[in-house]
Amino acid sequence: MAEKRDYYEVLGVAKTATADEIKMAYRKAAMKWHPDRWVEGTEAEKKTAEEKFKEASEAYSVLSDPDKKAKYDQFGFAGVDSQGAPDFSGGFGNLEDILRDLFGGSFGGFGGFGGFGSGFGTGGSSRTQTRVYKGRDIRTRVRLTLEEIAKGVEKEITIERNRPCPDCGGKGTKNSSDVKTCPTCKGAGQVQHVTSSLFGRTMTYSTCPQCGGEGKVITNPCRTCGGTGLVRRKEIVKVKIPAGVEDGMQLTIRGEGHAAPHNGVNGDLLVIIEEVAHSNLKRNGNNLFYSTVISVTDAILGTEIAVPCLDGSYKVKVDPGTQSGAVIKLRGKGLPAVSGYGSGTGDLYVKILVWIPKRLSNDEKAALQGMRTSRSFTPDLSRDDKAVFDKIKDIY
Ligand SMILES: [Zn+2]
Ligand SMILES: [Zn+2]
């Protein structure tokens, strides 16, 4: 490398300079020599600026590090050079932090910064215009009975969510004149970093530390919302739940989540369905299942039973000679499919179980004894009956 200038000389500070003085000096040098300030310059000017900026950055990377500074003070370039190029590039790797430190929080007191951002303000401003803020989603659960699921229902759900502040209209301040273009990024929302190393110069962007990427700062924030433009509200949202939904399903209600900062796009409300167990009916998909117990005589002679359906009680005929375990299918008495998911309405399956009495009167016993040898009471599996028993055997 060409002859190097003393780091203190480069920054124009005394050897006794404090950390703050060194920082200020580098700030000044960075402002002056940052290559972005010289984009309009001649090639020679650009080259000089780049070298000066590199030089100042290198000096600062050493003098701002107490350990390296101590070594430099004691051994000169040998003290830091011994750590070689990686140390140098490592220092520049942290340039982002340095710039955040320089142009971030303590920026306010420093004048003459104005021209610095002009080079990249134009490139970034289009980004600002297209940037859309999105509010967070809200997740909630709703409990539904099968009756509600059968028909679909409108539920009122209470949620706590961010809404635009009523006092400032979500702008974060009452006077639009209090919203200023962020001086750090010139409204771009991003700052450009030039990372220099021995191998050249690369440019990276990161979110502006002063405005958090918004491109604007509020000088007199609204008292109600503290400048965020958002307030917390407990609100009731009416949610239309379509018929046929199932436990665990999630409905997305667009735009009913948290409001976004800066009047952006609302988040969504995600409603997770929880099904309340029914006292009589069981559900599997769109089909419903019901089981009931009848007497031996009803099974033999036939009867009529009441089956609770979701839209009331239905009378169902049980044929004479119905076997225990027989299933009666009530077509279309199940649940509808959610529109867009499958088609058709499910069925209601009624399972008939026959109860065998344990205690009989002497007369009843005698009557049954007389029937014991009767042909009618000897098992004779007709095809229909066999199917019923086969089904029961399948299950167990
Ligand atoms: Zn900014
Ligand atoms: Zn407000």
PDB file of N, CA, C and O in Angstrom, residues 290-342:
ATOM      1  N   TYR A 290     -76.943 -41.887  15.238  1.00  0.00           N
ATOM      2  CA  TYR A 290     -77.778 -41.911  16.424  1.00  0.00           C
ATOM      3  C   TYR A 290     -78.045 -43.370  16.730  1.00  0.00           C
ATOM      4  O   TYR A 290     -78.237 -44.188  15.835  1.00  0.00           O
ATOM      5  N   SER A 291     -78.030 -43.726  18.015  1.00  0.00           N
ATOM      6  CA  SER A 291     -78.384 -45.109  18.322  1.00  0.00           C
ATOM      7  C   SER A 291     -79.438 -45.125  19.419  1.00  0.00           C
ATOM      8  O   SER A 291     -79.468 -44.246  20.283  1.00  0.00           O
ATOM      9  N   THR A 292     -80.322 -46.112  19.334  1.00  0.00           N
ATOM     10  CA  THR A 292     -81.404 -46.198  20.313  1.00  0.00           C
ATOM     11  C   THR A 292     -81.661 -47.669  20.647  1.00  0.00           C
ATOM     12  O   THR A 292     -81.251 -48.563  19.913  1.00  0.00           O
ATOM     13  N   VAL A 293     -82.337 -47.903  21.776  1.00  0.00           N
ATOM     14  CA  VAL A 293     -82.594 -49.261  22.254  1.00  0.00           C
ATOM     15  C   VAL A 293     -84.106 -49.492  22.283  1.00  0.00           C
ATOM     16  O   VAL A 293     -84.843 -48.652  22.806  1.00  0.00           O
ATOM     17  N   ILE A 294     -84.532 -50.590  21.693  1.00  0.00           N
ATOM     18  CA  ILE A 294     -85.970 -50.913  21.730  1.00  0.00           C
ATOM     19  C   ILE A 294     -86.168 -52.267  22.408  1.00  0.00           C
ATOM     20  O   ILE A 294     -85.207 -53.010  22.631  1.00  0.00           O
ATOM     21  N   SER A 295     -87.420 -52.580  22.708  1.00  0.00           N
ATOM     22  CA  SER A 295     -87.713 -53.851  23.397  1.00  0.00           C
ATOM     23  C   SER A 295     -87.756 -54.998  22.395  1.00  0.00           C
ATOM     24  O   SER A 295     -87.880 -54.778  21.188  1.00  0.00           O
ATOM     25  N   VAL A 296     -87.673 -56.221  22.921  1.00  0.00           N
ATOM     26  CA  VAL A 296     -87.738 -57.411  22.066  1.00  0.00           C
ATOM     27  C   VAL A 296     -89.058 -57.445  21.308  1.00  0.00           C
ATOM     28  O   VAL A 296     -89.088 -57.683  20.097  1.00  0.00           O
ATOM     29  N   THR A 297     -90.126 -57.143  22.035  1.00  0.00           N
ATOM     30  CA  THR A 297     -91.441 -57.218  21.386  1.00  0.00           C
ATOM     31  C   THR A 297     -91.584 -56.162  20.292  1.00  0.00           C
ATOM     32  O   THR A 297     -92.125 -56.433  19.230  1.00  0.00           O
ATOM     33  N   ASP A 298     -91.035 -54.954  20.557  1.00  0.00           N
ATOM     34  CA  ASP A 298     -91.081 -53.918  19.506  1.00  0.00           C
ATOM     35  C   ASP A 298     -90.249 -54.343  18.299  1.00  0.00           C
ATOM     36  O   ASP A 298     -90.625 -54.097  17.154  1.00  0.00           O
ATOM     37  N   ALA A 299     -89.131 -55.014  18.600  1.00  0.00           N
ATOM     38  CA  ALA A 299     -88.278 -55.463  17.500  1.00  0.00           C
ATOM     39  C   ALA A 299     -89.003 -56.533  16.685  1.00  0.00           C
ATOM     40  O   ALA A 299     -88.884 -56.579  15.465  1.00  0.00           O
ATOM     41  N   ILE A 300     -89.751 -57.372  17.373  1.00  0.00           N
ATOM     42  CA  ILE A 300     -90.458 -58.451  16.670  1.00  0.00           C
ATOM     43  C   ILE A 300     -91.692 -57.924  15.947  1.00  0.00           C
ATOM     44  O   ILE A 300     -91.932 -58.235  14.783  1.00  0.00           O
ATOM     45  N   LEU A 301     -92.457 -57.094  16.654  1.00  0.00           N
ATOM     46  CA  LEU A 301     -93.737 -56.663  16.105  1.00  0.00           C
ATOM     47  C   LEU A 301     -93.642 -55.385  15.270  1.00  0.00           C
ATOM     48  O   LEU A 301     -94.570 -55.034  14.555  1.00  0.00           O
ATOM     49  N   GLY A 302     -92.527 -54.700  15.394  1.00  0.00           N
ATOM     50  CA  GLY A 302     -92.391 -53.411  14.674  1.00  0.00           C
ATOM     51  C   GLY A 302     -92.907 -52.292  15.549  1.00  0.00           C
ATOM     52  O   GLY A 302     -93.729 -52.502  16.435  1.00  0.00           O
ATOM     53  N   THR A 303     -92.396 -51.109  15.340  1.00  0.00           N
ATOM     54  CA  THR A 303     -92.825 -49.964  16.147  1.00  0.00           C
ATOM     55  C   THR A 303     -92.436 -48.663  15.452  1.00  0.00           C
ATOM     56  O   THR A 303     -91.931 -48.691  14.317  1.00  0.00           O
ATOM     57  N   GLU A 304     -92.661 -47.575  16.130  1.00  0.00           N
ATOM     58  CA  GLU A 304     -92.272 -46.273  15.592  1.00  0.00           C
ATOM     59  C   GLU A 304     -91.449 -45.576  16.684  1.00  0.00           C
ATOM     60  O   GLU A 304     -91.840 -45.569  17.841  1.00  0.00           O
ATOM     61  N   ILE A 305     -90.333 -45.058  16.314  1.00  0.00           N
ATOM     62  CA  ILE A 305     -89.493 -44.367  17.308  1.00  0.00           C
ATOM     63  C   ILE A 305     -89.294 -42.897  16.913  1.00  0.00           C
ATOM     64  O   ILE A 305     -89.444 -42.557  15.741  1.00  0.00           O
ATOM     65  N   ALA A 306     -88.961 -42.095  17.942  1.00  0.00           N
ATOM     66  CA  ALA A 306     -88.673 -40.673  17.672  1.00  0.00           C
ATOM     67  C   ALA A 306     -87.160 -40.493  17.596  1.00  0.00           C
ATOM     68  O   ALA A 306     -86.430 -40.885  18.488  1.00  0.00           O
ATOM     69  N   VAL A 307     -86.697 -39.942  16.489  1.00  0.00           N
ATOM     70  CA  VAL A 307     -85.251 -39.715  16.319  1.00  0.00           C
ATOM     71  C   VAL A 307     -84.991 -38.211  16.348  1.00  0.00           C
ATOM     72  O   VAL A 307     -85.581 -37.463  15.571  1.00  0.00           O
ATOM     73  N   PRO A 308     -84.125 -37.780  17.279  1.00  0.00           N
ATOM     74  CA  PRO A 308     -83.838 -36.343  17.314  1.00  0.00           C
ATOM     75  C   PRO A 308     -82.953 -35.953  16.135  1.00  0.00           C
ATOM     76  O   PRO A 308     -81.861 -36.498  15.966  1.00  0.00           O
ATOM     77  N   CYS A 309     -83.458 -35.099  15.282  1.00  0.00           N
ATOM     78  CA  CYS A 309     -82.639 -34.581  14.183  1.00  0.00           C
ATOM     79  C   CYS A 309     -82.282 -33.140  14.525  1.00  0.00           C
ATOM     80  O   CYS A 309     -82.748 -32.589  15.511  1.00  0.00           O
ATOM     81  N   LEU A 310     -81.442 -32.563  13.718  1.00  0.00           N
ATOM     82  CA  LEU A 310     -81.002 -31.199  14.021  1.00  0.00           C
ATOM     83  C   LEU A 310     -82.101 -30.172  13.780  1.00  0.00           C
ATOM     84  O   LEU A 310     -82.077 -29.077  14.320  1.00  0.00           O
ATOM     85  N   ASP A 311     -83.076 -30.551  12.958  1.00  0.00           N
ATOM     86  CA  ASP A 311     -84.169 -29.603  12.725  1.00  0.00           C
ATOM     87  C   ASP A 311     -85.473 -30.130  13.332  1.00  0.00           C
ATOM     88  O   ASP A 311     -86.536 -29.950  12.790  1.00  0.00           O
ATOM     89  N   GLY A 312     -85.346 -30.813  14.467  1.00  0.00           N
ATOM     90  CA  GLY A 312     -86.538 -31.299  15.156  1.00  0.00           C
ATOM     91  C   GLY A 312     -86.520 -32.820  15.282  1.00  0.00           C
ATOM     92  O   GLY A 312     -85.569 -33.474  14.870  1.00  0.00           O
ATOM     93  N   SER A 313     -87.606 -33.358  15.857  1.00  0.00           N
ATOM     94  CA  SER A 313     -87.679 -34.793  16.093  1.00  0.00           C
ATOM     95  C   SER A 313     -88.446 -35.454  14.949  1.00  0.00           C
ATOM     96  O   SER A 313     -89.468 -34.936  14.505  1.00  0.00           O
ATOM     97  N   TYR A 314     -87.907 -36.579  14.462  1.00  0.00           N
ATOM     98  CA  TYR A 314     -88.549 -37.279  13.354  1.00  0.00           C
ATOM     99  C   TYR A 314     -89.083 -38.613  13.824  1.00  0.00           C
ATOM    100  O   TYR A 314     -88.427 -39.311  14.592  1.00  0.00           O
ATOM    101  N   LYS A 315     -90.278 -38.958  13.323  1.00  0.00           N
ATOM    102  CA  LYS A 315     -90.826 -40.293  13.626  1.00  0.00           C
ATOM    103  C   LYS A 315     -90.294 -41.254  12.576  1.00  0.00           C
ATOM    104  O   LYS A 315     -90.381 -40.993  11.380  1.00  0.00           O
ATOM    105  N   VAL A 316     -89.718 -42.360  13.067  1.00  0.00           N
ATOM    106  CA  VAL A 316     -89.121 -43.320  12.157  1.00  0.00           C
ATOM    107  C   VAL A 316     -89.736 -44.686  12.414  1.00  0.00           C
ATOM    108  O   VAL A 316     -89.846 -45.130  13.559  1.00  0.00           O
ATOM    109  N   LYS A 317     -90.160 -45.344  11.342  1.00  0.00           N
ATOM    110  CA  LYS A 317     -90.810 -46.643  11.453  1.00  0.00           C
ATOM    111  C   LYS A 317     -89.754 -47.731  11.591  1.00  0.00           C
ATOM    112  O   LYS A 317     -88.773 -47.758  10.844  1.00  0.00           O
ATOM    113  N   VAL A 318     -89.931 -48.598  12.599  1.00  0.00           N
ATOM    114  CA  VAL A 318     -89.047 -49.747  12.740  1.00  0.00           C
ATOM    115  C   VAL A 318     -89.848 -50.961  12.282  1.00  0.00           C
ATOM    116  O   VAL A 318     -90.900 -51.278  12.838  1.00  0.00           O
ATOM    117  N   ASP A 319     -89.359 -51.623  11.253  1.00  0.00           N
ATOM    118  CA  ASP A 319     -90.106 -52.743  10.666  1.00  0.00           C
ATOM    119  C   ASP A 319     -90.191 -53.907  11.640  1.00  0.00           C
ATOM    120  O   ASP A 319     -89.287 -54.123  12.444  1.00  0.00           O
ATOM    121  N   PRO A 320     -91.282 -54.732  11.523  1.00  0.00           N
ATOM    122  CA  PRO A 320     -91.347 -55.978  12.309  1.00  0.00           C
ATOM    123  C   PRO A 320     -90.144 -56.844  11.961  1.00  0.00           C
ATOM    124  O   PRO A 320     -89.741 -56.900  10.796  1.00  0.00           O
ATOM    125  N   GLY A 321     -89.568 -57.500  12.972  1.00  0.00           N
ATOM    126  CA  GLY A 321     -88.426 -58.379  12.722  1.00  0.00           C
ATOM    127  C   GLY A 321     -87.121 -57.635  12.514  1.00  0.00           C
ATOM    128  O   GLY A 321     -86.227 -58.085  11.807  1.00  0.00           O
ATOM    129  N   THR A 322     -86.992 -56.484  13.132  1.00  0.00           N
ATOM    130  CA  THR A 322     -85.739 -55.736  13.018  1.00  0.00           C
ATOM    131  C   THR A 322     -84.697 -56.313  13.972  1.00  0.00           C
ATOM    132  O   THR A 322     -84.972 -56.524  15.157  1.00  0.00           O
ATOM    133  N   GLN A 323     -83.529 -56.609  13.451  1.00  0.00           N
ATOM    134  CA  GLN A 323     -82.472 -57.194  14.281  1.00  0.00           C
ATOM    135  C   GLN A 323     -81.768 -56.124  15.103  1.00  0.00           C
ATOM    136  O   GLN A 323     -81.677 -54.972  14.687  1.00  0.00           O
ATOM    137  N   SER A 324     -81.248 -56.574  16.241  1.00  0.00           N
ATOM    138  CA  SER A 324     -80.413 -55.676  17.028  1.00  0.00           C
ATOM    139  C   SER A 324     -79.167 -55.351  16.205  1.00  0.00           C
ATOM    140  O   SER A 324     -78.537 -56.253  15.652  1.00  0.00           O
ATOM    141  N   GLY A 325     -78.825 -54.106  16.091  1.00  0.00           N
ATOM    142  CA  GLY A 325     -77.654 -53.722  15.280  1.00  0.00           C
ATOM    143  C   GLY A 325     -78.047 -53.232  13.907  1.00  0.00           C
ATOM    144  O   GLY A 325     -77.187 -52.734  13.172  1.00  0.00           O
ATOM    145  N   ALA A 326     -79.324 -53.372  13.567  1.00  0.00           N
ATOM    146  CA  ALA A 326     -79.759 -52.885  12.249  1.00  0.00           C
ATOM    147  C   ALA A 326     -79.630 -51.363  12.183  1.00  0.00           C
ATOM    148  O   ALA A 326     -79.749 -50.680  13.189  1.00  0.00           O
ATOM    149  N   VAL A 327     -79.355 -50.880  10.991  1.00  0.00           N
ATOM    150  CA  VAL A 327     -79.171 -49.442  10.819  1.00  0.00           C
ATOM    151  C   VAL A 327     -80.196 -48.911   9.830  1.00  0.00           C
ATOM    152  O   VAL A 327     -80.374 -49.465   8.742  1.00  0.00           O
ATOM    153  N   ILE A 328     -80.889 -47.884  10.246  1.00  0.00           N
ATOM    154  CA  ILE A 328     -81.840 -47.223   9.351  1.00  0.00           C
ATOM    155  C   ILE A 328     -81.200 -45.916   8.878  1.00  0.00           C
ATOM    156  O   ILE A 328     -80.706 -45.136   9.684  1.00  0.00           O
ATOM    157  N   LYS A 329     -81.197 -45.746   7.573  1.00  0.00           N
ATOM    158  CA  LYS A 329     -80.552 -44.543   7.023  1.00  0.00           C
ATOM    159  C   LYS A 329     -81.606 -43.494   6.684  1.00  0.00           C
ATOM    160  O   LYS A 329     -82.530 -43.769   5.932  1.00  0.00           O
ATOM    161  N   LEU A 330     -81.447 -42.320   7.256  1.00  0.00           N
ATOM    162  CA  LEU A 330     -82.345 -41.211   6.914  1.00  0.00           C
ATOM    163  C   LEU A 330     -81.609 -40.300   5.956  1.00  0.00           C
ATOM    164  O   LEU A 330     -80.744 -39.514   6.337  1.00  0.00           O
ATOM    165  N   ARG A 331     -81.953 -40.458   4.695  1.00  0.00           N
ATOM    166  CA  ARG A 331     -81.228 -39.744   3.654  1.00  0.00           C
ATOM    167  C   ARG A 331     -81.396 -38.231   3.774  1.00  0.00           C
ATOM    168  O   ARG A 331     -82.481 -37.736   4.008  1.00  0.00           O
ATOM    169  N   GLY A 332     -80.266 -37.532   3.686  1.00  0.00           N
ATOM    170  CA  GLY A 332     -80.326 -36.060   3.674  1.00  0.00           C
ATOM    171  C   GLY A 332     -80.554 -35.425   5.029  1.00  0.00           C
ATOM    172  O   GLY A 332     -80.735 -34.206   5.123  1.00  0.00           O
ATOM    173  N   LYS A 333     -80.556 -36.260   6.087  1.00  0.00           N
ATOM    174  CA  LYS A 333     -80.789 -35.680   7.416  1.00  0.00           C
ATOM    175  C   LYS A 333     -79.471 -35.392   8.158  1.00  0.00           C
ATOM    176  O   LYS A 333     -79.460 -35.119   9.351  1.00  0.00           O
ATOM    177  N   GLY A 334     -78.372 -35.452   7.416  1.00  0.00           N
ATOM    178  CA  GLY A 334     -77.081 -35.118   8.022  1.00  0.00           C
ATOM    179  C   GLY A 334     -76.789 -33.638   7.864  1.00  0.00           C
ATOM    180  O   GLY A 334     -77.703 -32.816   7.838  1.00  0.00           O
ATOM    181  N   LEU A 335     -75.520 -33.313   7.737  1.00  0.00           N
ATOM    182  CA  LEU A 335     -75.117 -31.904   7.633  1.00  0.00           C
ATOM    183  C   LEU A 335     -74.805 -31.544   6.189  1.00  0.00           C
ATOM    184  O   LEU A 335     -74.317 -32.378   5.424  1.00  0.00           O
ATOM    185  N   PRO A 336     -75.044 -30.295   5.840  1.00  0.00           N
ATOM    186  CA  PRO A 336     -74.698 -29.862   4.489  1.00  0.00           C
ATOM    187  C   PRO A 336     -73.185 -29.738   4.359  1.00  0.00           C
ATOM    188  O   PRO A 336     -72.479 -29.550   5.347  1.00  0.00           O
ATOM    189  N   ALA A 337     -72.715 -29.867   3.139  1.00  0.00           N
ATOM    190  CA  ALA A 337     -71.294 -29.615   2.892  1.00  0.00           C
ATOM    191  C   ALA A 337     -71.075 -28.118   2.899  1.00  0.00           C
ATOM    192  O   ALA A 337     -71.949 -27.362   2.492  1.00  0.00           O
ATOM    193  N   VAL A 338     -69.906 -27.701   3.370  1.00  0.00           N
ATOM    194  CA  VAL A 338     -69.584 -26.267   3.302  1.00  0.00           C
ATOM    195  C   VAL A 338     -69.493 -25.907   1.834  1.00  0.00           C
ATOM    196  O   VAL A 338     -68.867 -26.632   1.059  1.00  0.00           O
ATOM    197  N   SER A 339     -70.130 -24.828   1.469  1.00  0.00           N
ATOM    198  CA  SER A 339     -70.128 -24.479   0.051  1.00  0.00           C
ATOM    199  C   SER A 339     -68.689 -24.319  -0.435  1.00  0.00           C
ATOM    200  O   SER A 339     -67.874 -23.666   0.205  1.00  0.00           O
ATOM    201  N   GLY A 340     -68.412 -24.950  -1.522  1.00  0.00           N
ATOM    202  CA  GLY A 340     -67.055 -24.915  -2.052  1.00  0.00           C
ATOM    203  C   GLY A 340     -66.208 -26.084  -1.610  1.00  0.00           C
ATOM    204  O   GLY A 340     -65.151 -26.337  -2.148  1.00  0.00           O
ATOM    205  N   TYR A 341     -66.664 -26.805  -0.586  1.00  0.00           N
ATOM    206  CA  TYR A 341     -65.908 -27.983  -0.122  1.00  0.00           C
ATOM    207  C   TYR A 341     -66.828 -29.198  -0.191  1.00  0.00           C
ATOM    208  O   TYR A 341     -67.646 -29.407   0.690  1.00  0.00           O
ATOM    209  N   GLY A 342     -66.695 -29.985  -1.206  1.00  0.00           N
ATOM    210  CA  GLY A 342     -67.524 -31.175  -1.334  1.00  0.00           C
ATOM    211  C   GLY A 342     -68.944 -30.784  -1.679  1.00  0.00           C
ATOM    212  O   GLY A 342     -69.299 -29.614  -1.741  1.00  0.00           O
TER     213      GLY A 342
END
